[in-house]
Short mmCIF file of C-alpha atoms and ligand atoms in Angstrom, two decimals:
data_model
loop_
_atom_site.label_atom_id
_atom_site.label_comp_id
_atom_site.label_asym_id
_atom_site.label_seq_id
_atom_site.Cartn_x
_atom_site.Cartn_y
_atom_site.Cartn_z
CA MET A 1 309.79 15.61 143.20
CA LYS A 2 312.92 14.00 144.70
CA ASP A 3 310.79 12.71 147.56
CA LEU A 4 308.38 11.11 145.13
CA LEU A 5 311.19 9.41 143.23
CA GLU A 6 312.54 8.01 146.48
CA ARG A 7 309.09 6.86 147.45
CA TYR A 8 308.75 5.07 144.11
CA ARG A 9 312.02 3.25 144.71
CA SER A 10 310.65 1.95 148.01
CA LEU A 11 307.45 0.88 146.24
CA GLY A 12 309.44 -1.09 143.65
CA ILE A 13 308.24 1.08 140.78
CA LYS A 14 310.80 1.75 138.05
CA VAL A 15 310.39 5.29 136.84
CA LYS A 16 311.31 4.89 133.25
CA LYS A 17 309.12 6.81 130.92
CA PHE A 18 308.24 4.95 127.75
CA ASN A 19 305.55 5.37 125.17
CA ILE A 20 302.91 2.77 125.78
CA LYS A 21 301.36 1.23 122.73
CA LYS A 22 298.17 2.81 121.56
CA SER A 23 295.22 0.53 122.10
CA ILE A 24 291.57 0.31 121.19
CA ARG A 25 288.62 -1.77 122.22
CA ILE A 26 286.26 -3.06 119.54
CA THR A 27 282.61 -2.51 120.45
CA ASN A 28 279.78 -4.91 119.78
CA LYS A 29 278.52 -2.73 116.93
CA ILE A 30 280.68 -4.69 114.48
CA LYS A 31 282.15 -8.17 114.09
CA VAL A 32 285.75 -8.14 115.30
CA SER A 33 287.16 -9.77 112.15
CA ASN A 34 285.29 -7.29 109.92
CA LEU A 35 286.79 -4.29 111.66
CA ILE A 36 290.29 -5.79 111.64
CA ASN A 37 290.07 -6.25 107.87
CA ARG A 38 288.56 -2.88 107.17
CA LEU A 39 291.27 -1.09 109.12
CA LYS A 40 293.95 -3.27 107.54
CA ASN A 41 292.81 -2.12 104.10
CA LYS A 42 293.41 1.44 105.27
CA GLY A 43 296.89 0.69 106.55
CA ILE A 44 295.91 0.42 110.22
CA LEU A 45 297.20 -2.79 111.78
CA LEU A 46 295.92 -4.31 115.01
CA LYS A 47 297.34 -6.94 117.33
CA LYS A 48 295.22 -8.71 119.93
CA ILE A 49 296.07 -7.94 123.57
CA GLY A 50 296.48 -11.32 125.25
CA PHE A 51 294.82 -10.51 128.58
CA LEU A 52 291.77 -8.75 127.14
CA ASP A 53 288.57 -9.86 125.51
CA LYS A 54 288.27 -7.31 122.69
CA GLY A 55 291.36 -5.15 123.23
CA PHE A 56 293.90 -4.55 120.44
CA TYR A 57 297.22 -2.75 120.15
CA VAL A 58 297.48 -0.46 117.16
CA THR A 59 300.82 -1.51 115.68
CA LYS A 60 300.68 0.69 112.59
CA SER A 61 298.52 3.63 111.67
CA ARG A 62 298.83 6.25 109.00
CA PHE A 63 296.10 8.52 110.30
CA SER A 64 294.59 9.76 113.48
CA LEU A 65 292.31 6.93 114.59
CA ALA A 66 289.56 9.29 115.73
CA SER A 67 289.08 10.67 112.23
CA THR A 68 288.42 7.30 110.59
CA PRO A 69 284.83 6.56 109.51
CA GLU A 70 285.06 3.38 111.63
CA TYR A 71 285.63 5.42 114.77
CA LEU A 72 282.84 7.83 113.87
CA LEU A 73 280.55 4.85 113.26
CA GLY A 74 281.21 3.68 116.84
CA TYR A 75 283.05 0.48 115.96
CA PHE A 76 285.85 1.08 118.46
CA PHE A 77 286.78 3.10 121.49
CA ILE A 78 290.30 4.42 122.01
CA GLN A 79 291.05 2.96 125.42
CA GLU A 80 294.35 2.13 127.11
CA ALA A 81 294.91 -1.58 127.74
CA ALA A 82 294.92 -1.63 131.56
CA SER A 83 291.79 0.50 131.70
CA GLN A 84 289.88 -2.19 129.81
CA LEU A 85 290.37 -4.64 132.67
CA PRO A 86 288.04 -3.38 135.45
CA ALA A 87 284.81 -3.77 133.46
CA GLU A 88 285.82 -7.29 132.36
CA ILE A 89 286.75 -8.31 135.90
CA LEU A 90 283.37 -7.15 137.21
CA GLU A 91 281.62 -9.70 134.93
CA PRO A 92 278.64 -7.40 134.44
CA GLU A 93 275.09 -8.76 134.36
CA GLY A 94 271.67 -7.50 135.41
CA ILE A 95 271.60 -3.92 136.64
CA VAL A 96 275.08 -2.41 136.95
CA LEU A 97 276.02 0.87 138.62
CA ASP A 98 278.94 2.81 137.11
CA MET A 99 279.70 5.40 139.79
CA CYS A 100 282.29 7.57 138.00
CA ALA A 101 281.43 7.22 134.35
CA SER A 102 282.77 9.95 132.04
CA PRO A 103 284.03 9.75 129.31
CA GLY A 104 282.43 6.33 129.23
CA GLY A 105 284.87 3.72 127.90
CA LYS A 106 283.98 1.41 130.72
CA THR A 107 280.28 2.30 130.62
CA ILE A 108 280.19 1.05 127.03
CA GLN A 109 281.93 -2.18 128.05
CA LEU A 110 279.47 -2.73 130.90
CA ALA A 111 276.47 -2.01 128.67
CA GLU A 112 277.45 -4.82 126.30
CA LYS A 113 276.81 -7.41 129.02
CA ALA A 114 274.44 -5.75 131.48
CA LYS A 115 270.68 -5.46 131.20
CA VAL A 116 270.87 -1.82 132.23
CA VAL A 117 273.77 0.42 133.27
CA ILE A 118 273.15 3.29 135.66
CA ALA A 119 275.96 5.77 134.98
CA LEU A 120 276.82 8.59 137.39
CA GLU A 121 279.02 11.62 136.81
CA ASN A 122 279.12 14.62 139.12
CA GLN A 123 280.92 17.11 136.87
CA HIS A 124 278.44 18.80 134.61
CA ASN A 125 280.99 19.55 131.89
CA ARG A 126 281.90 15.86 131.69
CA ILE A 127 278.32 14.76 130.95
CA LYS A 128 278.43 15.86 127.29
CA PRO A 129 281.48 13.75 126.36
CA LEU A 130 279.85 10.77 128.04
CA LEU A 131 276.57 11.25 126.14
CA ASN A 132 278.43 11.72 122.85
CA ASN A 133 280.27 8.46 123.28
CA LEU A 134 277.09 6.58 124.20
CA GLU A 135 275.37 7.96 121.09
CA ARG A 136 278.31 7.22 118.79
CA VAL A 137 278.36 3.57 119.89
CA SER A 138 274.51 3.42 119.94
CA VAL A 139 274.27 2.29 123.56
CA LYS A 140 270.57 1.71 124.23
CA ASN A 141 270.53 0.45 127.83
CA CYS A 142 272.06 3.19 129.90
CA ILE A 143 270.58 5.82 132.23
CA VAL A 144 272.84 8.77 133.01
CA TYR A 145 272.61 10.93 136.15
CA ASN A 146 274.52 14.14 136.82
CA ILE A 147 274.97 13.52 140.53
CA ASP A 148 277.60 13.12 143.23
CA ALA A 149 277.99 9.36 143.55
CA ARG A 150 278.40 9.76 147.32
CA LYS A 151 274.77 10.85 147.53
CA PHE A 152 273.22 8.38 145.11
CA GLU A 153 271.02 5.71 146.67
CA PHE A 154 269.87 2.63 144.80
CA LYS A 155 270.71 -0.99 145.49
CA VAL A 156 272.20 -3.19 142.75
CA ASP A 157 274.15 -6.46 142.36
CA LYS A 158 277.18 -5.13 140.50
CA ILE A 159 279.10 -1.87 140.84
CA LEU A 160 282.11 -0.38 139.10
CA LEU A 161 283.90 2.34 141.06
CA ASP A 162 286.58 3.69 138.73
CA ALA A 163 287.57 6.39 141.17
CA PRO A 164 289.02 9.84 140.48
CA CYS A 165 292.73 9.69 141.34
CA SER A 166 296.13 11.33 140.95
CA GLY A 167 296.90 9.42 137.74
CA ASN A 168 300.33 8.11 136.82
CA PHE A 169 303.57 9.24 135.19
CA ILE A 170 303.04 7.18 132.03
CA MET A 171 299.97 9.15 131.00
CA ASP A 172 301.20 12.57 132.16
CA ASN A 173 304.67 13.96 131.33
CA LYS A 174 304.55 16.47 134.16
CA TRP A 175 303.17 14.02 136.70
CA PHE A 176 306.13 14.24 139.15
CA LYS A 177 306.03 18.02 139.03
CA ARG A 178 302.32 18.18 139.64
CA GLN A 179 301.83 15.67 142.41
CA THR A 180 302.35 15.69 146.18
CA VAL A 181 301.72 13.21 148.98
CA GLU A 182 299.16 15.68 150.39
CA ASN A 183 297.26 15.35 147.15
CA PHE A 184 297.27 11.52 147.44
CA GLU A 185 295.93 11.83 150.97
CA LYS A 186 293.20 14.21 149.87
CA ASN A 187 292.17 11.84 147.08
CA SER A 188 292.22 8.99 149.56
CA GLU A 189 289.56 10.69 151.69
CA LEU A 190 287.26 11.14 148.69
CA GLN A 191 287.91 7.55 147.56
CA LYS A 192 286.98 6.24 151.03
CA GLU A 193 283.73 8.19 150.88
CA LEU A 194 283.02 6.84 147.40
CA ILE A 195 283.74 3.22 148.35
CA SER A 196 281.52 3.56 151.44
CA ALA A 197 278.69 4.81 149.23
CA ALA A 198 279.34 1.98 146.78
CA ILE A 199 279.13 -0.69 149.48
CA GLY A 200 275.97 0.98 150.77
CA ASN A 201 274.42 0.54 147.33
CA LEU A 202 275.50 -3.08 146.97
CA LYS A 203 272.98 -5.86 147.63
CA LYS A 204 274.12 -8.72 149.84
CA GLY A 205 276.23 -11.12 147.78
CA GLY A 206 276.79 -8.33 145.24
CA GLU A 207 280.17 -7.49 143.76
CA LEU A 208 282.15 -4.30 143.41
CA VAL A 209 285.25 -3.56 141.36
CA TYR A 210 287.36 -0.66 142.63
CA SER A 211 289.99 0.69 140.26
CA THR A 212 292.29 3.67 139.85
CA CYS A 213 295.05 4.62 137.42
CA SER A 214 297.19 5.54 140.42
CA LEU A 215 300.07 3.60 141.98
CA GLU A 216 299.83 5.28 145.40
CA PRO A 217 299.03 3.02 148.38
CA GLU A 218 296.94 5.85 149.91
CA GLU A 219 294.59 5.71 146.91
CA ASN A 220 294.52 1.95 146.64
CA GLU A 221 295.51 -0.47 149.42
CA PHE A 222 294.59 2.02 152.18
CA VAL A 223 291.14 2.51 150.67
CA ILE A 224 290.53 -1.25 150.49
CA ASP A 225 291.90 -1.72 154.02
CA TYR A 226 289.50 0.96 155.26
CA ALA A 227 286.58 -0.79 153.50
CA LEU A 228 287.51 -4.20 154.95
CA LYS A 229 287.73 -2.74 158.46
CA ASN A 230 284.41 -0.90 158.28
CA PHE A 231 282.10 -3.14 156.25
CA ASP A 232 281.13 -6.80 156.05
CA ILE A 233 282.89 -7.48 152.75
CA ASP A 234 285.51 -9.85 151.38
CA VAL A 235 288.17 -9.63 148.67
CA VAL A 236 287.59 -11.79 145.59
CA LYS A 237 290.60 -13.36 143.83
CA ILE A 238 290.96 -12.08 140.28
CA LYS A 239 292.70 -13.23 137.14
CA CYS A 240 294.58 -10.18 136.00
CA PRO A 241 298.13 -9.22 135.08
CA GLY A 242 300.15 -7.35 137.70
CA ASP A 243 301.75 -7.78 141.11
CA ASN A 244 299.90 -8.67 144.28
CA ALA A 245 298.99 -5.54 146.21
CA PHE A 246 300.85 -4.57 149.39
CA THR A 247 299.83 -5.88 152.80
CA ARG A 248 302.69 -4.11 154.59
CA ILE A 249 303.71 -0.65 153.45
CA PHE A 250 305.00 2.61 154.95
CA GLY A 251 305.23 0.89 158.36
CA LYS A 252 301.53 -0.10 158.23
CA LYS A 253 300.19 -3.62 158.45
CA LEU A 254 297.11 -4.03 156.29
CA ASP A 255 294.45 -6.72 155.96
CA LYS A 256 296.12 -9.80 154.46
CA ARG A 257 293.31 -10.35 151.96
CA ILE A 258 294.49 -7.25 150.11
CA ARG A 259 297.18 -9.40 148.48
CA TYR A 260 294.48 -10.61 146.07
CA CYS A 261 294.18 -7.10 144.64
CA LYS A 262 296.46 -6.24 141.73
CA ARG A 263 298.80 -3.36 140.99
CA LEU A 264 299.94 -3.03 137.40
CA LEU A 265 303.47 -1.63 137.28
CA PRO A 266 304.28 -0.02 133.91
CA HIS A 267 307.79 -1.48 133.64
CA LYS A 268 306.35 -4.99 134.03
CA THR A 269 302.96 -4.91 132.32
CA LYS A 270 303.87 -2.35 129.63
CA THR A 271 300.62 -0.57 130.42
CA GLN A 272 299.92 2.57 132.39
CA GLY A 273 299.99 2.25 136.17
CA PHE A 274 296.79 0.73 137.52
CA PHE A 275 295.19 -0.82 140.60
CA ILE A 276 292.24 -3.23 140.63
CA ALA A 277 290.32 -4.78 143.52
CA LYS A 278 287.21 -6.94 143.46
CA LEU A 279 285.06 -7.06 146.60
CA ARG A 280 281.97 -9.01 147.58
CA LYS A 281 279.39 -8.00 150.16
CA ASN A 282 278.83 -10.88 152.54
CA ASP A 283 275.37 -12.47 152.85
CA MET B 1 257.48 16.66 116.66
CA ILE B 2 259.77 13.66 116.26
CA LYS B 3 256.85 11.88 114.55
CA LYS B 4 256.62 14.58 111.91
CA PHE B 5 260.27 13.97 111.11
CA THR B 6 260.22 10.17 111.11
CA LYS B 7 257.06 10.11 109.00
CA LYS B 8 259.00 11.58 106.10
CA PHE B 9 260.88 8.30 105.97
CA GLY B 10 258.06 5.79 106.15
CA ASN B 11 256.25 4.07 108.95
CA VAL B 12 258.80 3.70 111.70
CA GLU B 13 257.40 3.03 115.16
CA LEU B 14 259.73 4.10 117.94
CA PHE B 15 259.03 3.67 121.66
CA TYR B 16 260.38 6.90 123.06
CA THR B 17 260.27 9.19 126.07
CA LYS B 18 261.10 12.86 126.55
CA ILE B 19 263.37 14.65 129.01
CA ASN B 20 263.00 18.44 128.71
CA ASN B 21 263.19 18.99 124.93
CA SER B 22 265.11 15.82 124.11
CA TYR B 23 263.77 12.49 122.86
CA TYR B 24 265.12 9.07 123.84
CA LEU B 25 264.55 5.57 122.51
CA VAL B 26 263.64 3.39 125.50
CA ASN B 27 262.16 0.05 126.43
CA LYS B 28 259.91 -1.08 129.29
CA ASP B 29 262.84 -2.22 131.46
CA LEU B 30 264.45 1.20 131.32
CA ILE B 31 261.24 3.02 132.12
CA LYS B 32 260.43 0.65 134.99
CA LEU B 33 263.88 1.06 136.47
CA SER B 34 263.99 4.83 136.11
CA LYS B 35 260.68 5.09 137.98
CA LYS B 36 262.26 3.32 140.96
CA ILE B 37 265.19 5.75 141.07
CA LYS B 38 264.34 9.01 142.78
CA TYR B 39 266.59 11.34 140.75
CA LYS B 40 266.01 13.03 137.41
CA PRO B 41 268.15 11.51 134.64
CA GLU B 42 270.24 13.46 132.13
CA SER B 43 269.53 10.83 129.53
CA ILE B 44 267.82 7.45 129.27
CA GLY B 45 268.32 4.94 126.47
CA LEU B 46 269.37 6.23 123.07
CA PHE B 47 269.28 9.94 122.26
CA LEU B 48 267.03 10.50 119.23
CA GLY B 49 267.12 14.25 118.83
CA LYS B 50 265.85 17.49 120.26
CA GLU B 51 263.43 20.33 119.70
CA GLU B 52 264.73 23.85 119.54
CA ASN B 53 262.80 26.95 118.56
CA GLY B 54 259.99 24.84 117.17
CA ARG B 55 262.33 22.70 115.05
CA PHE B 56 263.35 19.10 115.49
CA THR B 57 267.00 18.15 115.01
CA PRO B 58 267.54 14.41 114.69
CA SER B 59 270.47 12.72 116.41
CA LEU B 60 272.97 10.71 114.40
CA ALA B 61 271.70 7.63 116.20
CA LEU B 62 268.17 8.30 114.91
CA LEU B 63 269.44 8.73 111.33
CA GLU B 64 271.23 5.42 111.65
CA ILE B 65 268.00 3.70 112.71
CA LEU B 66 265.82 5.32 110.05
CA SER B 67 268.33 4.72 107.25
CA LYS B 68 268.10 0.97 107.81
CA LYS B 69 264.48 0.93 106.65
CA SER B 70 264.52 3.78 104.19
CA LYS B 71 264.59 3.70 100.41
CA ASP B 72 265.82 7.26 100.17
CA LYS B 73 269.55 6.79 100.11
CA ILE B 74 272.64 8.06 98.40
CA TYR B 75 275.62 5.74 98.29
CA VAL B 76 279.01 7.43 98.18
CA LYS B 77 282.53 6.36 97.26
CA ASP B 78 285.50 6.37 99.66
CA ILE B 79 286.52 9.93 98.83
CA GLY B 80 282.96 11.09 99.16
CA GLU B 81 282.75 9.41 102.56
CA ILE B 82 285.78 11.27 103.90
CA ASP B 83 284.70 14.62 102.44
CA PHE B 84 281.18 14.27 103.78
CA LEU B 85 282.49 13.36 107.25
CA TYR B 86 284.54 16.56 107.16
CA GLY B 87 281.30 18.47 106.76
CA LYS B 88 281.56 19.03 103.01
CA ASP B 89 278.84 18.80 100.36
CA LEU B 90 278.83 15.99 97.78
CA ARG B 91 279.19 16.27 94.00
CA GLU B 92 278.25 13.84 91.26
CA ARG B 93 281.77 12.38 91.17
CA HIS B 94 281.41 11.26 94.82
CA ILE B 95 278.21 9.38 94.21
CA ILE B 96 277.81 5.67 93.41
CA LYS B 97 274.02 5.73 93.13
CA ILE B 98 270.90 7.41 94.37
CA GLU B 99 267.87 5.41 95.48
CA GLY B 100 264.33 6.78 95.54
CA GLU B 101 263.00 9.90 93.89
CA ILE B 102 265.50 12.55 92.80
CA LYS B 103 263.99 15.99 93.30
CA ASP B 104 265.36 19.33 94.34
CA GLY B 105 265.01 19.78 98.11
CA PHE B 106 264.55 16.10 98.94
CA LEU B 107 266.30 14.71 102.00
CA LYS B 108 268.41 11.55 101.55
CA PHE B 109 270.36 9.34 103.91
CA VAL B 110 274.01 9.38 102.93
CA GLN B 111 275.48 5.88 103.06
CA ASN B 112 278.98 4.53 102.48
CA GLU B 113 279.67 1.49 100.30
CA TYR B 114 278.85 -0.83 103.25
CA ASP B 115 275.40 0.80 103.50
CA GLU B 116 276.33 2.43 106.82
CA ASN B 117 274.82 5.79 107.58
CA LEU B 118 277.12 8.81 107.53
CA GLY B 119 274.45 11.46 107.94
CA LEU B 120 271.74 13.31 106.07
CA GLY B 121 271.95 15.28 102.83
CA LYS B 122 269.62 17.46 100.78
CA ILE B 123 269.43 17.24 97.02
CA LYS B 124 270.16 20.44 95.11
CA ILE B 125 269.71 20.45 91.35
CA LYS B 126 271.19 23.34 89.39
CA ASN B 127 271.63 23.46 85.62
CA GLY B 128 270.90 19.75 85.47
CA LYS B 129 273.73 18.96 87.88
CA ILE B 130 273.16 17.27 91.22
CA LYS B 131 274.77 18.43 94.40
CA ILE B 132 274.11 17.02 97.89
CA ARG B 133 274.14 19.60 100.61
CA ASN B 134 275.52 18.29 103.91
CA LYS B 135 272.79 18.71 106.55
CA ILE B 136 274.25 16.52 109.31
CA ASP B 137 277.20 14.12 109.34
CA ARG B 138 278.86 11.77 111.83
CA GLY B 139 282.08 13.79 111.73
CA ASP B 140 280.19 15.86 114.25
CA PHE B 141 281.24 13.37 116.95
CA LEU B 142 284.84 14.43 116.36
CA ARG B 143 284.06 18.15 116.08
CA ARG B 144 282.18 17.99 119.40
CA GLU B 145 285.26 16.56 121.12
CA ARG B 146 287.33 19.60 120.20
C1 LIG C 301 288.86 8.00 136.38
S1 LIG C 301 287.60 8.98 135.73
C2 LIG C 301 286.46 7.80 135.10
C3 LIG C 301 286.78 7.22 133.75
C4 LIG C 301 285.63 6.39 133.21
N1 LIG C 301 285.25 5.35 134.15
C5 LIG C 301 285.93 5.76 131.86
O1 LIG C 301 286.22 4.58 131.78
O2 LIG C 301 285.85 6.47 130.86
C6 LIG C 301 286.74 9.54 137.17
C7 LIG C 301 285.47 10.33 136.90
O3 LIG C 301 284.76 10.47 138.12
C8 LIG C 301 284.17 11.74 138.18
N2 LIG C 301 283.91 12.03 139.61
C9 LIG C 301 284.74 12.58 140.53
N3 LIG C 301 284.14 12.66 141.72
C10 LIG C 301 282.89 12.14 141.57
C11 LIG C 301 281.77 11.97 142.44
N4 LIG C 301 281.82 12.35 143.72
N5 LIG C 301 280.64 11.43 141.92
C12 LIG C 301 280.57 11.06 140.61
N6 LIG C 301 281.59 11.20 139.76
C13 LIG C 301 282.74 11.74 140.22
C14 LIG C 301 285.19 12.62 137.52
O4 LIG C 301 284.61 13.83 137.08
C15 LIG C 301 285.70 11.75 136.39
O5 LIG C 301 284.94 11.94 135.23
#
C-alpha cells in the first residue's frame, strides 16, 4: 500500500478521499425540463454538469433515487459524471459496437444516437442487469451477445471499448488495500488483447474510444502506446476535462501523440479517476 | 402466444421475433444486421415477454406499449403509485378513475396521473368494493437489482 501511495505521488495524483457528487444522466424517454420539474416537486434537486450533454448532479435528495417512479419509468440512469464522457466523445452514429457493455449506462447513451448498437458482455451473470436496464429505458435498437469481445468478429465504423480495469480509490474505499502493480500488469495484457480485437473490427477511417476508470499508466498510456506501435491508427484530439496523458513515465518514452488522451484526476475534476482516448484507423 | 395476450387489449400489430422462449420487438434493420453476424444473440430489440409452462408473461416494456392504445386503464393517485410500485394491491382510496368496463377478473393497465404505465392489475369486486390486485409492476426493476 505504501508503494502505491509513493507511486501516486510520482504520478501527480493527490490521494485525498472525498465523496463525489451523485450524478444522473437523463435518457431520451422524457424531456429534460419535465424531469427536472417532476423531481423538484419531490424534493430532488438537479444541477447541470457543465461538460456533459444530459448529465446532472443531484444536489438534494430526500429518497433513494432508484426507488422513485421516474427511475423505474426509465427517465434517468444513475451514472457518475466522468463515465458519461466516453459515449459522448465517440459521437455515435450508424452501427456502433460496445465491447464491454454491462450494466449498460453507456450502451443506453450510444443507442440514443446510433442506428443500432451491438453490445457484448462475456460474463453471463452480468447479462441480466444489462437487459434489465435496456428494458427499463425501452431501448429498441440494441443486439446483445454473451461473448468474449476478443473473439467477436464484425466490422463497424464506431467502437466503444470501456475496458475492465482495476478501478480507482474514489469509488472503492479499500482500493489501496486490494490493488497491486502485478494486478495492473495483468489487466494491461487483457486490455491490449481487447484493443487489438477492437481495431481488428474497425473499418478504415472508423473511430474507437478507449476508456477505463483506472489511473494506472499500465492500463492506459501503455495500452495506447502498444496500439500505436502495432496498428495503423492515429490519436484524435478530444474536448474533455482532465490533464494530458503521459508521454514519458516510469523511465519509458511513449508515442508523443498520446498527449491528446486525457486523464481525469479526482482532485482536479471532482470526478472519479478516469482515462479516455479516441483513436482513428487510417485509410 | 404473445398474440393471444395482446389481442385482449385491441388490435395491436407488433413486428416481433423469438429467441428461445422470449419475444422481442424488432425492425427490418435489426433483423438484417443480426443475419450478418455469425453469433446467436441473447436479445435483439425490445424484450416483450416470455413463455413458460404454456403461459405468456408480458414484459414491462410490452405493457407500456399496449397501455398507450388501450382504453382499459386505472389511474392512481401519488400514494397509490408508490404502493403499487412496492408490489402492493390498490384500494378504492388510491384510485382516481377507472376507464373501460368494470368487471370482476378484468385486467387493467395501472397508470399514474401522467398516464404513464406502472404495470398491470386485476379487478376484484367483493361486497360491492373494488380492489385491484397487483399482477405486475415496474418496481420489479428495482427488486431484480437486489
Ligand atoms: C468497466 S465495465 C463496463 C461498464 C459499462 N460500459 C457501462 O457503462 O455500464 C467492464 C465490463 O466488461 C466485461 N468484460 C470483461 N472482459 C470482457 C471480455 N473479454 N469481453 C467482453 N466483456 C468483458 C466485464 O464483465 C464488465 O461488465
